[in-house]
């Protein structure tokens, strides 16, 4: 079950990256190289990303010319960090909410 969730998450990320990369066109941001688009993903993932998932995200970033920043707080602080982020108005481009196991 956990493997299916992780695979679905990666598929959703790939679809999002493809959409952002095609919609971004020549948009530039100060923190990235010219022609690259940067976005942040705030997620509730139990444990750590395995090497294969990180390698896949790196490959997507290179292929689609995007910089992907993952913000994954510890599970104990997830709700607090999410509430602070929402209250402060500092929103990432993607927020993945955890579901029941």
Backbone as JSON, one array per atom type, in Angstrom:
{
  "sequence": "XXXXXXXXXXXXXXXXXXXXXXXXXXXXXXXXXXXXXXXXXXXXXXXXXXXXXXXXXXXXXXXXXXXXXXXXXXXXXXXXXXXXXXXXXXXXXXXXXXXXX",
  "N": [[0.82, -1.19, 0.0], [1.91, 1.26, 0.82], [3.88, 1.55, -1.11], [2.34, 1.91, -3.39], [1.14, 4.38, -2.82], [3.4, 6.02, -2.82], [4.28, 5.72, -5.46], [2.08, 6.83, -6.82], [2.27, 9.46, -5.88], [4.71, 10.26, -7.03], [3.98, 10.09, -9.75], [2.01, 12.1, -9.85], [3.62, 14.32, -9.24], [5.31, 14.27, -11.49], [3.48, 14.84, -13.56], [2.67, 17.38, -12.76], [5.11, 18.81, -12.9], [5.65, 18.63, -15.64], [3.51, 20.13, -16.63], [3.97, 22.65, -15.42], [6.48, 23.26, -16.48], [5.92, 23.49, -19.22], [4.09, 25.58, -19.17], [5.55, 27.63, -18.11], [7.32, 28.6, -19.96], [9.45, 31.06, -21.0], [9.79, 32.21, -18.57], [11.54, 33.69, -15.86], [13.2, 33.42, -12.71], [14.74, 35.13, -10.0], [16.41, 33.54, -8.35], [17.18, 31.38, -9.85], [18.84, 29.81, -12.66], [19.02, 31.45, -15.86], [16.13, 30.94, -17.82], [15.22, 28.77, -16.41], [12.74, 27.36, -14.27], [11.66, 27.66, -10.96], [10.27, 25.86, -8.26], [8.55, 25.1, -5.18], [7.81, 22.3, -3.16], [5.74, 21.43, -0.61], [5.38, 18.94, 1.66], [3.88, 16.1, 3.28], [5.46, 13.53, 4.1], [5.97, 10.34, 5.33], [8.87, 9.28, 6.98], [11.9, 9.11, 5.04], [12.83, 10.19, 1.72], [13.64, 7.7, -0.6], [16.68, 6.76, -2.29], [16.14, 6.26, -4.99], [13.76, 7.7, -5.54], [14.62, 10.33, -5.1], [16.57, 10.48, -7.09], [14.94, 10.22, -9.33], [13.4, 12.6, -9.14], [15.47, 14.47, -9.48], [16.21, 13.85, -12.1], [13.83, 14.51, -13.47], [13.85, 17.25, -12.99], [16.14, 18.04, -14.46], [15.45, 17.22, -17.09], [13.1, 18.68, -17.62], [13.88, 21.22, -17.16], [13.68, 22.56, -14.64], [13.85, 23.7, -11.22], [13.48, 21.89, -8.4], [12.41, 22.18, -5.17], [12.16, 20.5, -2.23], [10.22, 20.62, 0.64], [10.03, 19.16, 3.52], [8.78, 18.78, 6.47], [9.46, 17.47, 9.81], [7.36, 14.75, 10.89], [6.13, 15.18, 13.35], [5.98, 17.94, 13.55], [4.5, 18.75, 11.39], [1.72, 19.65, 11.14], [1.83, 22.05, 12.61], [3.77, 23.54, 11.17], [2.43, 23.7, 8.7], [0.15, 25.21, 9.4], [1.38, 27.62, 10.23], [2.59, 28.39, 7.83], [0.33, 28.78, 6.18], [-1.01, 30.79, 7.62], [0.87, 32.81, 7.55], [1.01, 33.49, 4.89], [2.97, 32.71, 3.12], [3.16, 30.88, 0.66], [3.96, 27.76, -0.86], [4.4, 26.5, -4.24], [3.27, 23.98, -4.54], [1.33, 21.97, -2.4], [1.26, 19.05, -0.73], [-1.03, 17.19, 0.84], [-1.12, 14.94, 3.52], [-2.7, 11.76, 3.78], [-5.03, 9.51, 5.4], [-3.57, 6.48, 6.6]],
  "CA": [[0.0, 0.0, 0.0], [2.8, 2.41, 0.9], [4.54, 1.65, -2.41], [1.36, 2.47, -4.33], [1.02, 5.8, -2.5], [4.62, 6.7, -3.25], [4.25, 5.73, -6.93], [1.07, 7.82, -7.23], [2.83, 10.77, -5.59], [5.7, 10.55, -8.06], [3.26, 10.34, -10.99], [1.4, 13.42, -9.75], [4.71, 15.28, -9.36], [5.76, 14.3, -12.89], [2.47, 15.55, -14.34], [2.74, 18.79, -12.39], [6.34, 19.38, -13.44], [5.47, 18.77, -17.08], [2.6, 21.26, -16.85], [4.64, 23.89, -15.04], [7.56, 23.52, -17.43], [5.36, 23.96, -20.49], [3.41, 26.85, -18.96], [6.51, 28.64, -17.69], [7.93, 29.2, -21.15], [10.74, 31.7, -20.76], [9.73, 32.9, -17.29], [12.76, 33.55, -15.07], [13.17, 33.89, -11.34], [16.07, 35.6, -9.61], [17.22, 32.52, -7.69], [17.49, 30.27, -10.75], [19.56, 30.13, -13.88], [18.12, 31.96, -16.91], [15.36, 29.94, -18.55], [14.78, 27.7, -15.51], [11.64, 27.71, -13.38], [11.85, 27.03, -9.65], [9.09, 25.76, -7.42], [8.7, 24.4, -3.91], [6.78, 21.33, -2.8], [5.62, 21.21, 0.82], [4.73, 17.64, 1.69], [3.84, 15.28, 4.49], [5.91, 12.19, 3.75], [6.55, 9.64, 6.47], [10.22, 8.78, 6.71], [12.73, 9.84, 4.1], [12.8, 9.75, 0.34], [14.71, 6.78, -0.91], [17.6, 7.26, -3.31], [15.49, 6.17, -6.3], [12.81, 8.8, -5.68], [15.41, 11.56, -5.24], [17.18, 10.43, -8.41], [13.88, 10.49, -10.3], [13.11, 14.03, -9.1], [16.6, 15.16, -10.1], [16.11, 13.62, -13.55], [12.72, 15.34, -13.95], [14.33, 18.63, -12.98], [17.05, 18.26, -15.59], [14.74, 17.04, -18.36], [12.08, 19.71, -17.79], [14.52, 22.51, -16.92], [13.09, 23.16, -13.45], [14.51, 23.46, -9.94], [12.48, 21.41, -7.46], [12.82, 22.23, -3.77], [11.24, 19.76, -1.36], [10.18, 21.05, 2.03], [9.36, 18.06, 4.22], [9.04, 18.92, 7.91], [9.26, 16.23, 10.59], [5.95, 14.42, 11.05], [5.62, 15.76, 14.6], [5.79, 19.38, 13.37], [3.85, 19.03, 10.11], [0.52, 20.48, 11.3], [2.23, 23.38, 13.06], [4.41, 24.22, 10.03], [1.4, 23.97, 7.71], [-0.66, 26.33, 9.89], [2.2, 28.83, 10.17], [2.75, 28.74, 6.43], [-0.94, 29.31, 5.68], [-1.3, 32.05, 8.31], [1.85, 33.82, 7.15], [0.84, 33.85, 3.49], [4.15, 32.31, 2.35], [2.71, 29.62, 0.1], [4.73, 27.12, -1.93], [3.6, 26.24, -5.44], [2.56, 22.72, -4.37], [1.19, 21.44, -1.05], [0.71, 17.7, -0.74], [-1.57, 16.86, 2.15], [-1.09, 13.53, 3.84], [-4.01, 11.15, 3.98], [-4.99, 8.42, 6.38], [-2.88, 5.28, 6.13]],
  "C": [[0.86, 1.26, 0.0], [3.51, 2.64, -0.44], [3.61, 2.26, -3.44], [1.2, 3.96, -4.08], [2.23, 6.57, -3.03], [4.67, 6.8, -4.78], [3.24, 6.75, -7.44], [1.58, 9.24, -6.99], [3.83, 11.17, -6.65], [5.02, 10.84, -9.4], [2.6, 11.71, -10.99], [2.46, 14.5, -9.89], [5.19, 15.4, -10.8], [4.77, 15.07, -13.76], [2.51, 17.04, -14.03], [3.96, 19.46, -12.99], [6.21, 19.59, -14.95], [4.57, 19.96, -17.4], [3.25, 22.59, -16.53], [5.72, 24.25, -16.05], [7.01, 24.05, -18.75], [4.69, 25.31, -20.34], [4.4, 27.98, -18.65], [7.15, 29.32, -18.88], [9.3, 29.75, -20.83], [10.76, 32.46, -19.45], [11.01, 32.63, -16.5], [12.5, 34.03, -13.66], [14.6, 34.19, -10.92], [16.96, 34.5, -9.06], [17.62, 31.38, -8.62], [18.28, 30.76, -11.95], [18.57, 30.65, -14.92], [17.43, 30.81, -17.64], [14.87, 28.79, -17.69], [13.65, 28.23, -14.63], [11.85, 26.97, -12.07], [10.51, 26.96, -8.93], [9.37, 24.89, -6.22], [7.52, 23.48, -3.69], [6.84, 21.14, -1.29], [4.82, 19.94, 0.99], [4.82, 16.98, 3.06], [4.17, 13.85, 4.09], [6.46, 11.52, 5.0], [7.94, 9.12, 6.09], [10.95, 9.68, 5.73], [12.49, 9.34, 2.69], [13.91, 8.74, 0.14], [15.54, 7.36, -2.05], [16.96, 7.26, -4.7], [14.53, 7.32, -6.55], [13.57, 10.11, -5.88], [16.07, 11.62, -6.61], [16.15, 10.74, -9.49], [13.53, 11.98, -10.31], [14.23, 14.86, -9.71], [16.54, 15.03, -11.62], [14.99, 14.48, -14.15], [13.16, 16.8, -14.02], [15.24, 18.95, -14.14], [16.32, 18.2, -16.93], [13.77, 18.18, -18.65], [12.59, 21.11, -17.48], [13.87, 23.26, -15.76], [13.95, 22.85, -12.23], [13.42, 23.1, -8.94], [13.07, 21.44, -6.06], [11.76, 21.52, -2.94], [11.36, 20.3, 0.05], [9.34, 20.02, 2.77], [9.69, 18.18, 5.7], [8.89, 17.57, 8.62], [7.76, 16.0, 10.83], [5.35, 15.06, 12.3], [5.3, 17.24, 14.45], [4.98, 19.73, 12.12], [2.66, 19.96, 10.25], [0.87, 21.91, 11.7], [2.87, 24.16, 11.91], [3.4, 24.59, 8.96], [0.56, 25.17, 8.14], [0.11, 27.64, 9.85], [2.37, 29.32, 8.75], [1.48, 29.39, 5.89], [-1.28, 30.65, 6.32], [-0.38, 33.17, 7.86], [1.74, 34.24, 5.7], [2.04, 33.49, 2.61], [3.89, 30.92, 1.78], [3.7, 29.06, -0.91], [3.82, 26.89, -3.13], [2.76, 24.96, -5.3], [2.52, 22.35, -2.89], [0.55, 20.08, -1.18], [0.27, 17.36, 0.67], [-1.53, 15.36, 2.35], [-2.5, 13.01, 4.08], [-3.9, 10.07, 5.02], [-4.31, 7.19, 5.78], [-3.82, 4.12, 6.03]]
}
